[in-house]
PDB file of C-alpha atoms in Angstrom:
ATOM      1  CA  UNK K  87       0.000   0.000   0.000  1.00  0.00           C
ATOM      2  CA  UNK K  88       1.008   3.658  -0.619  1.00  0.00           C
ATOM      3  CA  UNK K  89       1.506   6.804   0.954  1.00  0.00           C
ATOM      4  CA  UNK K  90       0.396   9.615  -0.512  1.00  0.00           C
ATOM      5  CA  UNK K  91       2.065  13.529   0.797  1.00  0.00           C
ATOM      6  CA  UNK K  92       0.610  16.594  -0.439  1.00  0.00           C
ATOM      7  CA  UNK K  93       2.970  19.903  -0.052  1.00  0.00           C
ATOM      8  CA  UNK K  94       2.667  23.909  -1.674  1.00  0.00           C
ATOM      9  CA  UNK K  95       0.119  25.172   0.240  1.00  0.00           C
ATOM     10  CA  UNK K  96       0.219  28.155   1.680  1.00  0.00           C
ATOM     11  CA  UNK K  97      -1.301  32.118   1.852  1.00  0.00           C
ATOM     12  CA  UNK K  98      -1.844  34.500  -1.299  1.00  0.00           C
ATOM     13  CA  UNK K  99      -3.705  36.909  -2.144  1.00  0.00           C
ATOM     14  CA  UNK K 100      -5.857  37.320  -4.837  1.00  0.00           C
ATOM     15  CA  UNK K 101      -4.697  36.903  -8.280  1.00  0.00           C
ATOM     16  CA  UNK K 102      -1.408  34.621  -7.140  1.00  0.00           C
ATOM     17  CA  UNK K 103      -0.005  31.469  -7.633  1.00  0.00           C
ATOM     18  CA  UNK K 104       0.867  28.697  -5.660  1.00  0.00           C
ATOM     19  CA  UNK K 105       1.917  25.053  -6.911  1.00  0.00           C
ATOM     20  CA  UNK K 106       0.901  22.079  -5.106  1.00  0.00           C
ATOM     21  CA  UNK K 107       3.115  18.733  -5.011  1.00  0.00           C
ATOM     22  CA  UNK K 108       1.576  15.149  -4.415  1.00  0.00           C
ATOM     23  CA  UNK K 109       4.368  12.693  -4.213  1.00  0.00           C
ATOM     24  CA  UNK K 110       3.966   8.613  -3.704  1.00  0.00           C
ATOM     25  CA  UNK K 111       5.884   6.414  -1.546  1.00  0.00           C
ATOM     26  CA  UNK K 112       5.463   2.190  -1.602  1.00  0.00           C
ATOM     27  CA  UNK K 113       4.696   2.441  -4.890  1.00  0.00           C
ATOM     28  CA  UNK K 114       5.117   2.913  -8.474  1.00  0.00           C
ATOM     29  CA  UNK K 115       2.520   5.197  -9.897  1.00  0.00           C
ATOM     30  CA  UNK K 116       3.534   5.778 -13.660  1.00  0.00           C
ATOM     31  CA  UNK K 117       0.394   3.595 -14.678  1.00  0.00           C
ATOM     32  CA  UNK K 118      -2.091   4.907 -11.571  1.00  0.00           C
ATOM     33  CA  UNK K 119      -4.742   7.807 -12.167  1.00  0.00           C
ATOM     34  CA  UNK K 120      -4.246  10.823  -9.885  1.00  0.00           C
ATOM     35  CA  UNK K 121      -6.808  13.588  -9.095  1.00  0.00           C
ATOM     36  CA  UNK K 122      -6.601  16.311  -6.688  1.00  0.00           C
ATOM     37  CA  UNK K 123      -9.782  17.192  -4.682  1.00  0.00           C
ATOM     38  CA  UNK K 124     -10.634  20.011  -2.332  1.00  0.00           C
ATOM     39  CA  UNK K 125     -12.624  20.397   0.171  1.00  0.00           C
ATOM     40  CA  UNK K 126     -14.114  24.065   1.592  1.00  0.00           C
ATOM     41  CA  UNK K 127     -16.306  24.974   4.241  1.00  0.00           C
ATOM     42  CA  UNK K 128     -18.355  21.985   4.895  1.00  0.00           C
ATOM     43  CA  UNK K 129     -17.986  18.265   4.562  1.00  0.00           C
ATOM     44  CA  UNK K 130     -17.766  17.958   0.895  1.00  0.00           C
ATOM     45  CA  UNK K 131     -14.351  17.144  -1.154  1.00  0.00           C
ATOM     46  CA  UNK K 132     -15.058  18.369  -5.165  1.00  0.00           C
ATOM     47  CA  UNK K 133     -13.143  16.893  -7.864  1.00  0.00           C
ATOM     48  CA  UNK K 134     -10.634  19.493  -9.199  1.00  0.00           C
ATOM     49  CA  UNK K 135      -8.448  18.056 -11.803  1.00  0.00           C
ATOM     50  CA  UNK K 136      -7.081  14.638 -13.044  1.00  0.00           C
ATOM     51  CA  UNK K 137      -4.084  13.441 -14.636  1.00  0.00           C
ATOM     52  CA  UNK K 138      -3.959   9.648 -16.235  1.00  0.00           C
ATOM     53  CA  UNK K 139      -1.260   7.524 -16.964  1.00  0.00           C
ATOM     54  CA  UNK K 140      -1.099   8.525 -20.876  1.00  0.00           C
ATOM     55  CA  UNK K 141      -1.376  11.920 -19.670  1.00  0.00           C
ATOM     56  CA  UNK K 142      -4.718  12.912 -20.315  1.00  0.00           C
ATOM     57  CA  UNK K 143      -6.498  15.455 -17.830  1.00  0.00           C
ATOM     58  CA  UNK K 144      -9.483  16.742 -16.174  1.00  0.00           C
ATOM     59  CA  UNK K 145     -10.392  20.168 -15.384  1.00  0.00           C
ATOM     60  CA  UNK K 146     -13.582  21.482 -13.126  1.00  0.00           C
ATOM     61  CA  UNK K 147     -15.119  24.044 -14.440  1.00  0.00           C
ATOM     62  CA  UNK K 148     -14.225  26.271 -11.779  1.00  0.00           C
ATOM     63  CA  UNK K 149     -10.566  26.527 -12.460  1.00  0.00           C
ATOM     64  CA  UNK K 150     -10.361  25.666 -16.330  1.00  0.00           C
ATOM     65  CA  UNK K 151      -7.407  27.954 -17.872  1.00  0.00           C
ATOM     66  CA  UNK K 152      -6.269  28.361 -14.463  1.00  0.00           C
ATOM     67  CA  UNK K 153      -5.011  25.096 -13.589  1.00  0.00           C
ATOM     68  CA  UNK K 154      -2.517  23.044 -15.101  1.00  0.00           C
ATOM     69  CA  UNK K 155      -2.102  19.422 -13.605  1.00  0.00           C
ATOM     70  CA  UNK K 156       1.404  17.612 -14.883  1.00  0.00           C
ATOM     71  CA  UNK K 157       3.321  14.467 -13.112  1.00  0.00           C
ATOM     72  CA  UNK K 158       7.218  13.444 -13.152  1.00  0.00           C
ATOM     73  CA  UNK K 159       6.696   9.846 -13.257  1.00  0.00           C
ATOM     74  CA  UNK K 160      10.418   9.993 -12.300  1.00  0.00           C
ATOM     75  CA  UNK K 161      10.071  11.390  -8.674  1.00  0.00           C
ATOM     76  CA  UNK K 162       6.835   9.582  -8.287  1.00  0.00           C
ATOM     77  CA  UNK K 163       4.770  13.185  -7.996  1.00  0.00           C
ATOM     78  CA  UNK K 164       1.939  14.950  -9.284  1.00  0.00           C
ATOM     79  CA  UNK K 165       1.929  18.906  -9.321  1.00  0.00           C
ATOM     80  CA  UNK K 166      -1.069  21.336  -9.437  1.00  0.00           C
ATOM     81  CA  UNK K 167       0.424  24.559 -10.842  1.00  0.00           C
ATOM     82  CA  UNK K 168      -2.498  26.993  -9.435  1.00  0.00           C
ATOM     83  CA  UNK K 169      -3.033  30.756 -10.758  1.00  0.00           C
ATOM     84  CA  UNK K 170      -4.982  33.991 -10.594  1.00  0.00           C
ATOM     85  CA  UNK K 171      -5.957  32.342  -7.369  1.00  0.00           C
ATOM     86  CA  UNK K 172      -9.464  33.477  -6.280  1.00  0.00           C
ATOM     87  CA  UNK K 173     -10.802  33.453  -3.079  1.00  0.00           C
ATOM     88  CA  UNK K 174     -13.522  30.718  -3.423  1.00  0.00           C
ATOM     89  CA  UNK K 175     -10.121  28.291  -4.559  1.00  0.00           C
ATOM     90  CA  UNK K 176      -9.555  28.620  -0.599  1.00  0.00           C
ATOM     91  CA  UNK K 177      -9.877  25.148   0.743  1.00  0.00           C
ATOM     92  CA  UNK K 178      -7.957  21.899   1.859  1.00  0.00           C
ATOM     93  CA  UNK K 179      -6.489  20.269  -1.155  1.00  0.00           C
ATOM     94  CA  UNK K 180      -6.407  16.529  -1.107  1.00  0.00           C
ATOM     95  CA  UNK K 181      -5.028  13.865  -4.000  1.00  0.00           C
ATOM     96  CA  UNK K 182      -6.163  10.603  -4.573  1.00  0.00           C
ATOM     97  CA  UNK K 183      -5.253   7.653  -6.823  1.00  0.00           C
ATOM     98  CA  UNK K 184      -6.956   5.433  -8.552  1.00  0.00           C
ATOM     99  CA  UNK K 185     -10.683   5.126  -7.869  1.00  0.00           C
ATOM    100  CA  UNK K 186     -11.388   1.542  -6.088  1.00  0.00           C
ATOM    101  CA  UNK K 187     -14.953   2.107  -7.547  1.00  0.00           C
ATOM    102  CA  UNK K 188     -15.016   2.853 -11.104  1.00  0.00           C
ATOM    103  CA  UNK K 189     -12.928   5.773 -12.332  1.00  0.00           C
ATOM    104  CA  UNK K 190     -12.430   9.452 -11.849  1.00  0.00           C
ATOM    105  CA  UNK K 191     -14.711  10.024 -15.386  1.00  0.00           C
ATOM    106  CA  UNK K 192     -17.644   8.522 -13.301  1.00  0.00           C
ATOM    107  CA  UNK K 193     -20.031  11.480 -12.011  1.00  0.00           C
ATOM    108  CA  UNK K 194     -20.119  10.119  -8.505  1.00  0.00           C
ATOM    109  CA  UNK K 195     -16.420  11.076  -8.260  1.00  0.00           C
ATOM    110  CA  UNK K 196     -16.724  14.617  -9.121  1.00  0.00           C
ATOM    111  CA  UNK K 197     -18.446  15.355  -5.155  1.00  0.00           C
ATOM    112  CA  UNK K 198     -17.912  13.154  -2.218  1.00  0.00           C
ATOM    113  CA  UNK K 199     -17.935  13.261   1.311  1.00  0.00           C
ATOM    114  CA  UNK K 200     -14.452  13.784   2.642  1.00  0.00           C
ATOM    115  CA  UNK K 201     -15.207  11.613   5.848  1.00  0.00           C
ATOM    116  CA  UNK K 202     -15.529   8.420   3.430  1.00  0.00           C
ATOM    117  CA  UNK K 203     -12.792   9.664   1.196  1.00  0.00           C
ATOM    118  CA  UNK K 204      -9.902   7.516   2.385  1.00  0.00           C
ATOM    119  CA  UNK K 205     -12.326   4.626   1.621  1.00  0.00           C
ATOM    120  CA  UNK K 206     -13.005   4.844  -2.002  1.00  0.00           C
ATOM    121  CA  UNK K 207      -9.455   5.072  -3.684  1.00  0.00           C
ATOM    122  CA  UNK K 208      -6.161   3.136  -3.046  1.00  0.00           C
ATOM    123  CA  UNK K 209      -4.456   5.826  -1.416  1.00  0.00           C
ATOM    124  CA  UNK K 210      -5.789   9.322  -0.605  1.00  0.00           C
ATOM    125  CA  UNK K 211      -3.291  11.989   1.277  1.00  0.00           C
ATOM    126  CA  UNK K 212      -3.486  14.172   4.354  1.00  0.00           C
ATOM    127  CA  UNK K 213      -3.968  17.553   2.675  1.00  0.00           C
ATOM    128  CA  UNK K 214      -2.510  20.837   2.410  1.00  0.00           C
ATOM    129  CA  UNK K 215      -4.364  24.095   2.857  1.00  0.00           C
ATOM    130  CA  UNK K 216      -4.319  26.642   0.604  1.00  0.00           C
ATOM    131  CA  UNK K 217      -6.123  30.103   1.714  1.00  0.00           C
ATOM    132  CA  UNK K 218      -7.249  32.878  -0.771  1.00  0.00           C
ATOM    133  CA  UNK K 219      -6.958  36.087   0.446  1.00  0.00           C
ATOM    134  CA  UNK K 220      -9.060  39.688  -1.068  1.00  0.00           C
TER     135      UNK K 220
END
């Protein structure tokens, strides 16, 4: 089993950048999907981006053309480069790897509850918290 470490987070204000590293230990992930999730105020993690093993990605509406998600197979990590920040991208960023239900394309991925997280892909992370400020 994996291990999962998110790192990047951090203040900005408005209108800034920050970019987020998920690296994998215990494992080799050049053939695993990885998505990042986030979860604001509440109990809900939403599906932000993906990145599969050919390469092919995901974008939420919510941060198309402002997020770019890429992976270095070679030091095991994903990265979400993150810009013009807004303050509704304030949350607790999670990633995830492959889905043990179905895949990341499957519409029951794109909300979940962060409680039950952990319990739905192979390995999920502890989260890094990223705060917008105006």
């Amino acid at each position: 089993e994996g291990h999962l470490v998110e790192s990047g987070g951090g203040s900005v204000q408005a209108g800034g950048s920050l970019r987020l590293s998920c690296t994998a230990s215990g494992i080799i992930w050049e053939d695993s999907d990885v998505g990042w999730y986030r979860q604001g105020p509440g109990n809900a993690c939403d599906l932000v981006s993906t990145i599969g093993p050919d390469g092919n990605t995901y974008y939420a509406d919510s941060v198309k053309g402002r997020f770019t998600i890429s992976r270095d197979n070679a030091k095991n990590t994903v990265y979400l480069q993150m810009n013009s920040l807004e303050t509704d991208d304030t949350a607790v960023y999670y990633c995830a790897d492959d889905p043990i239900y179905g895949d990341f394309s499957d519409t029951a991925l794109r909300t979940i509850a962060c409680k039950t997280a952990p319990t739905l892909f192979d390995n999920w992370g502890q989260g890094t918290q990223v705060t917008v400020s105006s």
